[in-house]
Amino acid sequence: MQNTTNDRVTPLKARGIHADATPEKSEWMEAATAAFQPKTGLMRALGSRLLWATLGSAAILSLILMYHRNTLPEFQNVPQVMAQKLETLSALRVNFFKSIEAEKLAVMAETDEASLAFAGESVRAAEAVEADLKELSRLIGMHPAAEESKLLQEFEAAWDQVRRIDRVVLDLAVQNTNLKAFRLSFGKGREVVERFENALNALTRDATEPRLIRAAADALSAELKILTLHAPHIVSPDDEEMNQIEQVIHVKEEAVRRSLEILARQAPADKQRYVEDAVAADREFGAVTATVKVWSRQNTNVNSLNISLDRKKKATALCETVLNQLHEAFKRQAFKATR
């Protein structure tokens, strides 16, 4: 019985076997193909789940790699940041002490020009501290540590108190009213009293009238007493003490006035010009004394010095303590970062 072409091809095609394949080859191809075809619904389900699990794992791994790529350089820079914090803290400390020293020099300066110059130095150094503090806050924020953040806040509070005190102290210091009073008293005041004394000496030269000589001596003694009372009035920080000094000054001024009236009546005609010189000198000295009392009452130098030695000293000491603690905290963090 002969087979037609269709009889030979159709069964082979249906089985997926080429017409020219041998029986051995056909069996091998069927086995290989069957290995890649899911036999049941369970196998197909397991394959689908495995695919989704693989995709999920890949996604998680990608996220982990992205996180480490972003965070690894940051952690690698920790020692560098620690070094920058120590360097910035050192610069802040230097500018801090510059500001304090310049403020004290402004308070103690003997001229308005020097006071203004030192006050300017103090303000510039304080502004540098502010810049260092801002940078330090930024560096601490890069790798926050609870202890460092707390100490930084404590320093900021103490430093703010120092700045408020400085504004008062420097404003008072540059006015220099006590120094101005001293210069006026020991300058023009002493000069005028010397003119007063010279006029009285000329008036009593070769004089024999006891009352005239006594009045001249009383006037000179009272005038010199007023001059000596300028200094304690200028340095006194107490209003009540200044009131008491001014009462004595007033009594002595009245004594000078009465003595000059006696001299005007007792002096001979050819010596009246010396009485007039003495009266003019006393009038000028009275104006000096009045100005000295006004400037002394303002007490800008005394008050600025007292504030600097009391409130400013306490606030400064607190800042120094916190700076030392912050330095120790930075060193501990740097040690941990390099372990």
mmCIF file of C-alpha atoms in Angstrom:
data_model
loop_
_atom_site.group_PDB
_atom_site.id
_atom_site.type_symbol
_atom_site.label_atom_id
_atom_site.label_comp_id
_atom_site.label_asym_id
_atom_site.label_seq_id
_atom_site.Cartn_x
_atom_site.Cartn_y
_atom_site.Cartn_z
ATOM 1 C CA MET A 1 0.000 0.000 0.000
ATOM 2 C CA GLN A 2 1.471 3.287 -1.083
ATOM 3 C CA ASN A 3 1.291 6.424 0.961
ATOM 4 C CA THR A 4 0.635 9.733 -0.710
ATOM 5 C CA THR A 5 2.539 12.898 0.079
ATOM 6 C CA ASN A 6 -0.299 14.151 2.244
ATOM 7 C CA ASP A 7 -0.340 10.898 4.131
ATOM 8 C CA ARG A 8 3.371 11.337 5.048
ATOM 9 C CA VAL A 9 3.421 15.067 5.854
ATOM 10 C CA THR A 10 0.268 15.631 7.847
ATOM 11 C CA PRO A 11 1.073 13.478 10.883
ATOM 12 C CA LEU A 12 4.622 14.872 11.093
ATOM 13 C CA LYS A 13 3.473 18.487 10.915
ATOM 14 C CA ALA A 14 0.880 17.899 13.539
ATOM 15 C CA ARG A 15 3.561 16.621 15.856
ATOM 16 C CA GLY A 16 5.908 19.541 15.040
ATOM 17 C CA ILE A 17 8.524 17.320 13.359
ATOM 18 C CA HIS A 18 10.170 18.114 10.061
ATOM 19 C CA ALA A 19 9.615 15.711 7.275
ATOM 20 C CA ASP A 20 13.259 14.956 6.848
ATOM 21 C CA ALA A 21 13.907 14.300 10.556
ATOM 22 C CA THR A 22 14.926 10.864 11.634
ATOM 23 C CA PRO A 23 13.014 9.045 14.396
ATOM 24 C CA GLU A 24 15.913 9.611 16.858
ATOM 25 C CA LYS A 25 15.997 13.342 16.188
ATOM 26 C CA SER A 26 12.261 13.622 16.498
ATOM 27 C CA GLU A 27 12.209 12.043 19.928
ATOM 28 C CA TRP A 28 15.007 14.300 21.204
ATOM 29 C CA MET A 29 13.296 17.500 20.015
ATOM 30 C CA GLU A 30 10.046 16.460 21.666
ATOM 31 C CA ALA A 31 11.823 15.928 24.966
ATOM 32 C CA ALA A 32 13.625 19.286 24.807
ATOM 33 C CA THR A 33 10.437 21.146 23.956
ATOM 34 C CA ALA A 34 8.504 19.484 26.709
ATOM 35 C CA ALA A 35 11.054 20.608 29.314
ATOM 36 C CA PHE A 36 10.127 24.260 28.705
ATOM 37 C CA GLN A 37 6.374 23.852 28.629
ATOM 38 C CA PRO A 38 4.471 24.067 31.943
ATOM 39 C CA LYS A 39 2.706 20.822 32.469
ATOM 40 C CA THR A 40 0.014 22.028 34.923
ATOM 41 C CA GLY A 41 -1.718 25.225 36.248
ATOM 42 C CA LEU A 42 0.257 24.923 39.506
ATOM 43 C CA MET A 43 3.550 25.136 37.661
ATOM 44 C CA ARG A 44 2.401 28.199 35.764
ATOM 45 C CA ALA A 45 1.360 29.919 39.030
ATOM 46 C CA LEU A 46 4.697 29.143 40.672
ATOM 47 C CA GLY A 47 6.557 30.556 37.697
ATOM 48 C CA SER A 48 4.545 33.786 37.791
ATOM 49 C CA ARG A 49 5.193 34.284 41.512
ATOM 50 C CA LEU A 50 8.890 33.634 41.078
ATOM 51 C CA LEU A 51 9.015 36.294 38.367
ATOM 52 C CA TRP A 52 7.311 38.909 40.574
ATOM 53 C CA ALA A 53 9.539 38.042 43.522
ATOM 54 C CA THR A 54 12.608 38.508 41.359
ATOM 55 C CA LEU A 55 11.376 41.872 40.102
ATOM 56 C CA GLY A 56 10.581 43.026 43.669
ATOM 57 C CA SER A 57 14.000 41.991 44.936
ATOM 58 C CA ALA A 58 15.632 43.892 42.094
ATOM 59 C CA ALA A 59 13.631 47.019 42.920
ATOM 60 C CA ILE A 60 14.559 46.830 46.625
ATOM 61 C CA LEU A 61 18.215 46.312 45.733
ATOM 62 C CA SER A 62 18.099 49.376 43.472
ATOM 63 C CA LEU A 63 16.675 51.513 46.272
ATOM 64 C CA ILE A 64 19.360 50.289 48.678
ATOM 65 C CA LEU A 65 22.088 51.085 46.169
ATOM 66 C CA MET A 66 20.667 54.565 45.559
ATOM 67 C CA TYR A 67 20.523 55.264 49.330
ATOM 68 C CA HIS A 68 24.090 54.172 49.896
ATOM 69 C CA ARG A 69 25.249 56.126 46.882
ATOM 70 C CA ASN A 70 23.791 59.298 48.453
ATOM 71 C CA THR A 71 24.763 58.667 52.052
ATOM 72 C CA LEU A 72 28.182 57.082 51.732
ATOM 73 C CA PRO A 73 30.001 60.297 50.674
ATOM 74 C CA GLU A 74 28.318 62.118 53.556
ATOM 75 C CA PHE A 75 29.626 59.608 56.088
ATOM 76 C CA GLN A 76 33.005 59.661 54.438
ATOM 77 C CA ASN A 77 33.102 63.462 55.081
ATOM 78 C CA VAL A 78 32.464 63.149 58.835
ATOM 79 C CA PRO A 79 36.151 63.553 59.846
ATOM 80 C CA GLN A 80 36.459 66.575 57.565
ATOM 81 C CA VAL A 81 33.362 68.195 59.112
ATOM 82 C CA MET A 82 34.716 67.509 62.603
ATOM 83 C CA ALA A 83 37.973 69.252 61.693
ATOM 84 C CA GLN A 84 36.036 72.224 60.299
ATOM 85 C CA LYS A 85 34.018 72.503 63.514
ATOM 86 C CA LEU A 86 37.173 72.611 65.647
ATOM 87 C CA GLU A 87 38.723 75.182 63.326
ATOM 88 C CA THR A 88 35.614 77.373 63.338
ATOM 89 C CA LEU A 89 35.330 77.131 67.119
ATOM 90 C CA SER A 90 38.960 78.224 67.444
ATOM 91 C CA ALA A 91 38.343 81.272 65.221
ATOM 92 C CA LEU A 92 35.202 82.109 67.201
ATOM 93 C CA ARG A 93 37.134 81.971 70.463
ATOM 94 C CA VAL A 94 39.838 84.312 69.112
ATOM 95 C CA ASN A 95 37.290 86.880 67.922
ATOM 96 C CA PHE A 96 35.401 86.532 71.205
ATOM 97 C CA PHE A 97 38.445 87.522 73.259
ATOM 98 C CA LYS A 98 39.322 90.308 70.801
ATOM 99 C CA SER A 99 35.875 91.816 71.334
ATOM 100 C CA ILE A 100 36.206 91.649 75.120
ATOM 101 C CA GLU A 101 39.694 93.163 75.155
ATOM 102 C CA ALA A 102 38.715 96.017 72.831
ATOM 103 C CA GLU A 103 35.658 96.783 74.978
ATOM 104 C CA LYS A 104 37.828 97.107 78.100
ATOM 105 C CA LEU A 105 40.253 99.383 76.256
ATOM 106 C CA ALA A 106 37.347 101.541 75.130
ATOM 107 C CA VAL A 107 36.225 101.897 78.753
ATOM 108 C CA MET A 108 39.731 102.774 79.975
ATOM 109 C CA ALA A 109 40.734 105.037 77.060
ATOM 110 C CA GLU A 110 41.765 108.562 77.989
ATOM 111 C CA THR A 111 40.499 110.322 74.863
ATOM 112 C CA ASP A 112 37.285 110.320 72.866
ATOM 113 C CA GLU A 113 39.217 109.302 69.742
ATOM 114 C CA ALA A 114 40.744 106.275 71.448
ATOM 115 C CA SER A 115 37.411 105.253 72.972
ATOM 116 C CA LEU A 116 35.697 105.405 69.586
ATOM 117 C CA ALA A 117 38.516 103.454 67.921
ATOM 118 C CA PHE A 118 38.481 100.672 70.507
ATOM 119 C CA ALA A 119 34.678 100.560 70.487
ATOM 120 C CA GLY A 120 34.781 100.068 66.726
ATOM 121 C CA GLU A 121 37.281 97.229 67.111
ATOM 122 C CA SER A 122 35.050 95.577 69.686
ATOM 123 C CA VAL A 123 31.995 95.774 67.423
ATOM 124 C CA ARG A 124 33.891 94.360 64.423
ATOM 125 C CA ALA A 125 35.223 91.460 66.478
ATOM 126 C CA ALA A 126 31.715 90.765 67.786
ATOM 127 C CA GLU A 127 30.397 90.692 64.218
ATOM 128 C CA ALA A 128 33.102 88.149 63.375
ATOM 129 C CA VAL A 129 31.885 86.042 66.304
ATOM 130 C CA GLU A 130 28.376 86.188 64.854
ATOM 131 C CA ALA A 131 29.664 84.935 61.485
ATOM 132 C CA ASP A 132 31.630 82.122 63.141
ATOM 133 C CA LEU A 133 28.598 81.175 65.202
ATOM 134 C CA LYS A 134 26.439 80.951 62.091
ATOM 135 C CA GLU A 135 28.987 78.704 60.378
ATOM 136 C CA LEU A 136 29.325 76.553 63.483
ATOM 137 C CA SER A 137 25.556 76.082 63.608
ATOM 138 C CA ARG A 138 25.603 74.962 59.967
ATOM 139 C CA LEU A 139 28.382 72.438 60.592
ATOM 140 C CA ILE A 140 26.680 70.988 63.668
ATOM 141 C CA GLY A 141 23.482 70.642 61.649
ATOM 142 C CA MET A 142 25.257 68.428 59.102
ATOM 143 C CA HIS A 143 25.783 65.698 61.722
ATOM 144 C CA PRO A 144 23.562 66.688 64.656
ATOM 145 C CA ALA A 145 24.576 65.563 68.122
ATOM 146 C CA ALA A 146 22.293 66.286 71.062
ATOM 147 C CA GLU A 147 25.106 67.471 73.335
ATOM 148 C CA GLU A 148 26.602 69.797 70.728
ATOM 149 C CA SER A 149 23.233 71.314 69.827
ATOM 150 C CA LYS A 150 22.433 71.918 73.495
ATOM 151 C CA LEU A 151 25.802 73.578 74.185
ATOM 152 C CA LEU A 152 25.466 75.722 71.072
ATOM 153 C CA GLN A 153 22.092 76.993 72.284
ATOM 154 C CA GLU A 154 23.592 77.767 75.703
ATOM 155 C CA PHE A 155 26.402 79.759 74.126
ATOM 156 C CA GLU A 156 24.007 81.650 71.873
ATOM 157 C CA ALA A 157 21.979 82.690 74.941
ATOM 158 C CA ALA A 158 25.082 83.751 76.900
ATOM 159 C CA TRP A 159 26.539 85.563 73.897
ATOM 160 C CA ASP A 160 23.272 87.433 73.351
ATOM 161 C CA GLN A 161 23.525 88.687 76.930
ATOM 162 C CA VAL A 162 27.108 89.826 76.319
ATOM 163 C CA ARG A 163 26.057 91.744 73.202
ATOM 164 C CA ARG A 164 23.257 93.535 75.083
ATOM 165 C CA ILE A 165 25.680 94.539 77.849
ATOM 166 C CA ASP A 166 28.266 95.648 75.297
ATOM 167 C CA ARG A 167 25.824 97.997 73.623
ATOM 168 C CA VAL A 168 25.245 99.750 76.958
ATOM 169 C CA VAL A 169 28.911 99.756 77.991
ATOM 170 C CA LEU A 170 30.287 101.027 74.690
ATOM 171 C CA ASP A 171 27.611 103.694 74.381
ATOM 172 C CA LEU A 172 28.582 104.990 77.827
ATOM 173 C CA ALA A 173 32.315 104.593 77.296
ATOM 174 C CA VAL A 174 32.525 106.739 74.177
ATOM 175 C CA GLN A 175 30.782 109.631 75.960
ATOM 176 C CA ASN A 176 33.668 109.866 78.442
ATOM 177 C CA THR A 177 31.919 112.363 80.708
ATOM 178 C CA ASN A 178 33.989 111.459 83.755
ATOM 179 C CA LEU A 179 37.228 111.795 81.835
ATOM 180 C CA LYS A 180 36.053 115.093 80.404
ATOM 181 C CA ALA A 181 35.265 116.288 83.918
ATOM 182 C CA PHE A 182 38.739 115.253 85.096
ATOM 183 C CA ARG A 183 40.434 117.022 82.218
ATOM 184 C CA LEU A 184 38.397 120.157 82.796
ATOM 185 C CA SER A 185 39.060 120.150 86.545
ATOM 186 C CA PHE A 186 42.773 119.437 86.365
ATOM 187 C CA GLY A 187 43.249 121.577 83.316
ATOM 188 C CA LYS A 188 41.293 124.791 83.143
ATOM 189 C CA GLY A 189 40.049 124.476 86.732
ATOM 190 C CA ARG A 190 43.554 124.375 88.192
ATOM 191 C CA GLU A 191 44.684 127.165 85.870
ATOM 192 C CA VAL A 192 41.857 129.461 86.968
ATOM 193 C CA VAL A 193 42.501 128.754 90.657
ATOM 194 C CA GLU A 194 46.151 129.649 90.140
ATOM 195 C CA ARG A 195 45.073 132.986 88.630
ATOM 196 C CA PHE A 196 42.804 133.483 91.649
ATOM 197 C CA GLU A 197 45.710 132.766 93.981
ATOM 198 C CA ASN A 198 48.059 135.100 92.102
ATOM 199 C CA ALA A 199 45.529 137.943 92.314
ATOM 200 C CA LEU A 200 45.155 137.491 96.078
ATOM 201 C CA ASN A 201 48.916 137.290 96.566
ATOM 202 C CA ALA A 202 49.327 140.570 94.676
ATOM 203 C CA LEU A 203 46.538 142.094 96.755
ATOM 204 C CA THR A 204 48.079 141.135 100.109
ATOM 205 C CA ARG A 205 51.671 141.897 99.207
ATOM 206 C CA ASP A 206 52.998 144.497 101.677
ATOM 207 C CA ALA A 207 49.530 144.596 103.284
ATOM 208 C CA THR A 208 49.280 145.231 107.030
ATOM 209 C CA GLU A 209 45.506 145.209 107.531
ATOM 210 C CA PRO A 210 44.701 141.962 109.438
ATOM 211 C CA ARG A 211 41.114 141.775 108.226
ATOM 212 C CA LEU A 212 42.189 142.062 104.573
ATOM 213 C CA ILE A 213 44.886 139.417 104.992
ATOM 214 C CA ARG A 214 42.463 137.068 106.748
ATOM 215 C CA ALA A 215 39.731 137.537 104.127
ATOM 216 C CA ALA A 216 42.217 136.773 101.351
ATOM 217 C CA ALA A 217 43.391 133.626 103.151
ATOM 218 C CA ASP A 218 39.808 132.465 103.729
ATOM 219 C CA ALA A 219 38.906 133.021 100.080
ATOM 220 C CA LEU A 220 41.929 131.088 98.819
ATOM 221 C CA SER A 221 41.379 128.218 101.275
ATOM 222 C CA ALA A 222 37.723 127.844 100.257
ATOM 223 C CA GLU A 223 38.572 127.981 96.538
ATOM 224 C CA LEU A 224 41.241 125.294 96.883
ATOM 225 C CA LYS A 225 38.835 123.130 98.870
ATOM 226 C CA ILE A 226 36.311 123.288 96.051
ATOM 227 C CA LEU A 227 39.013 122.212 93.600
ATOM 228 C CA THR A 228 39.939 119.202 95.739
ATOM 229 C CA LEU A 229 36.273 118.166 95.940
ATOM 230 C CA HIS A 230 36.041 117.831 92.157
ATOM 231 C CA ALA A 231 37.887 114.499 92.116
ATOM 232 C CA PRO A 232 35.761 112.578 94.671
ATOM 233 C CA HIS A 233 32.636 113.925 93.002
ATOM 234 C CA ILE A 234 33.842 112.725 89.593
ATOM 235 C CA VAL A 235 34.686 109.196 90.703
ATOM 236 C CA SER A 236 31.681 108.679 92.954
ATOM 237 C CA PRO A 237 29.070 106.222 91.622
ATOM 238 C CA ASP A 238 26.589 107.143 94.369
ATOM 239 C CA ASP A 239 24.111 109.999 93.959
ATOM 240 C CA GLU A 240 23.783 110.545 97.704
ATOM 241 C CA GLU A 241 27.527 110.885 98.090
ATOM 242 C CA MET A 242 27.617 113.416 95.266
ATOM 243 C CA ASN A 243 24.799 115.356 96.935
ATOM 244 C CA GLN A 244 26.846 115.633 100.110
ATOM 245 C CA ILE A 245 29.918 116.786 98.190
ATOM 246 C CA GLU A 246 27.876 119.408 96.371
ATOM 247 C CA GLN A 247 26.552 120.729 99.659
ATOM 248 C CA VAL A 248 30.113 121.293 100.877
ATOM 249 C CA ILE A 249 31.001 122.934 97.550
ATOM 250 C CA HIS A 250 28.061 125.296 97.929
ATOM 251 C CA VAL A 251 29.159 126.281 101.460
ATOM 252 C CA LYS A 252 32.678 126.981 100.242
ATOM 253 C CA GLU A 253 31.448 129.007 97.282
ATOM 254 C CA GLU A 254 29.477 131.206 99.702
ATOM 255 C CA ALA A 255 32.603 131.603 101.816
ATOM 256 C CA VAL A 256 34.566 132.780 98.775
ATOM 257 C CA ARG A 257 31.851 135.245 97.848
ATOM 258 C CA ARG A 258 31.749 136.760 101.360
ATOM 259 C CA SER A 259 35.544 137.022 101.519
ATOM 260 C CA LEU A 260 35.676 138.783 98.149
ATOM 261 C CA GLU A 261 33.083 141.297 99.356
ATOM 262 C CA ILE A 262 35.279 142.034 102.382
ATOM 263 C CA LEU A 263 38.342 142.439 100.152
ATOM 264 C CA ALA A 264 36.492 144.834 97.872
ATOM 265 C CA ARG A 265 35.732 147.046 100.879
ATOM 266 C CA GLN A 266 39.136 146.758 102.562
ATOM 267 C CA ALA A 267 41.492 146.953 99.590
ATOM 268 C CA PRO A 268 43.110 150.329 98.863
ATOM 269 C CA ALA A 269 42.269 152.036 95.599
ATOM 270 C CA ASP A 270 45.582 151.188 93.981
ATOM 271 C CA LYS A 271 44.905 147.460 94.576
ATOM 272 C CA GLN A 272 41.278 147.242 93.562
ATOM 273 C CA ARG A 273 42.338 145.823 90.205
ATOM 274 C CA TYR A 274 43.616 142.698 92.010
ATOM 275 C CA VAL A 275 40.231 142.260 93.669
ATOM 276 C CA GLU A 276 38.607 142.504 90.262
ATOM 277 C CA ASP A 277 41.026 139.881 88.890
ATOM 278 C CA ALA A 278 40.188 137.581 91.779
ATOM 279 C CA VAL A 279 36.426 138.064 91.252
ATOM 280 C CA ALA A 280 36.767 137.323 87.515
ATOM 281 C CA ALA A 281 38.833 134.197 88.215
ATOM 282 C CA ASP A 282 36.309 132.995 90.801
ATOM 283 C CA ARG A 283 33.445 133.542 88.381
ATOM 284 C CA GLU A 284 35.242 131.474 85.740
ATOM 285 C CA PHE A 285 36.066 128.780 88.258
ATOM 286 C CA GLY A 286 32.395 128.646 89.286
ATOM 287 C CA ALA A 287 31.473 127.871 85.656
ATOM 288 C CA VAL A 288 34.114 125.124 85.569
ATOM 289 C CA THR A 289 32.744 123.623 88.780
ATOM 290 C CA ALA A 290 29.184 123.653 87.438
ATOM 291 C CA THR A 291 30.244 121.816 84.264
ATOM 292 C CA VAL A 292 32.288 119.309 86.251
ATOM 293 C CA LYS A 293 29.235 118.488 88.363
ATOM 294 C CA VAL A 294 27.025 117.986 85.297
ATOM 295 C CA TRP A 295 29.497 115.671 83.545
ATOM 296 C CA SER A 296 30.266 113.880 86.775
ATOM 297 C CA ARG A 297 26.561 113.236 87.378
ATOM 298 C CA GLN A 298 26.277 111.485 84.034
ATOM 299 C CA ASN A 299 28.944 109.054 85.235
ATOM 300 C CA THR A 300 29.353 107.365 81.854
ATOM 301 C CA ASN A 301 32.883 106.136 82.548
ATOM 302 C CA VAL A 302 32.145 105.047 86.086
ATOM 303 C CA ASN A 303 28.973 103.237 85.060
ATOM 304 C CA SER A 304 30.575 101.584 82.037
ATOM 305 C CA LEU A 305 33.501 100.423 84.168
ATOM 306 C CA ASN A 306 31.230 99.064 86.890
ATOM 307 C CA ILE A 307 29.096 97.212 84.349
ATOM 308 C CA SER A 308 32.203 95.870 82.614
ATOM 309 C CA LEU A 309 33.688 94.606 85.873
ATOM 310 C CA ASP A 310 30.423 93.144 87.182
ATOM 311 C CA ARG A 311 27.691 92.097 84.752
ATOM 312 C CA LYS A 312 29.966 91.830 81.717
ATOM 313 C CA LYS A 313 32.516 89.758 83.623
ATOM 314 C CA LYS A 314 29.874 87.242 84.708
ATOM 315 C CA ALA A 315 28.376 86.939 81.231
ATOM 316 C CA THR A 316 31.827 86.556 79.696
ATOM 317 C CA ALA A 317 32.771 83.823 82.166
ATOM 318 C CA LEU A 318 29.628 81.886 81.226
ATOM 319 C CA CYS A 319 30.517 82.136 77.526
ATOM 320 C CA GLU A 320 34.035 80.880 78.199
ATOM 321 C CA THR A 321 32.719 77.897 80.169
ATOM 322 C CA VAL A 322 30.333 76.862 77.392
ATOM 323 C CA LEU A 323 33.040 77.298 74.739
ATOM 324 C CA ASN A 324 35.328 74.964 76.681
ATOM 325 C CA GLN A 325 32.547 72.396 77.011
ATOM 326 C CA LEU A 326 31.772 72.667 73.310
ATOM 327 C CA HIS A 327 35.443 72.135 72.451
ATOM 328 C CA GLU A 328 35.531 68.966 74.550
ATOM 329 C CA ALA A 329 32.319 67.713 72.911
ATOM 330 C CA PHE A 330 33.817 68.270 69.444
ATOM 331 C CA LYS A 331 36.944 66.340 70.378
ATOM 332 C CA ARG A 332 34.880 63.402 71.629
ATOM 333 C CA GLN A 333 32.869 63.334 68.416
ATOM 334 C CA ALA A 334 36.039 63.538 66.337
ATOM 335 C CA PHE A 335 37.502 60.588 68.235
ATOM 336 C CA LYS A 336 34.385 58.504 67.618
ATOM 337 C CA ALA A 337 34.384 59.417 63.915
ATOM 338 C CA THR A 338 37.972 58.223 63.424
ATOM 339 C CA ARG A 339 37.644 54.945 65.335
#
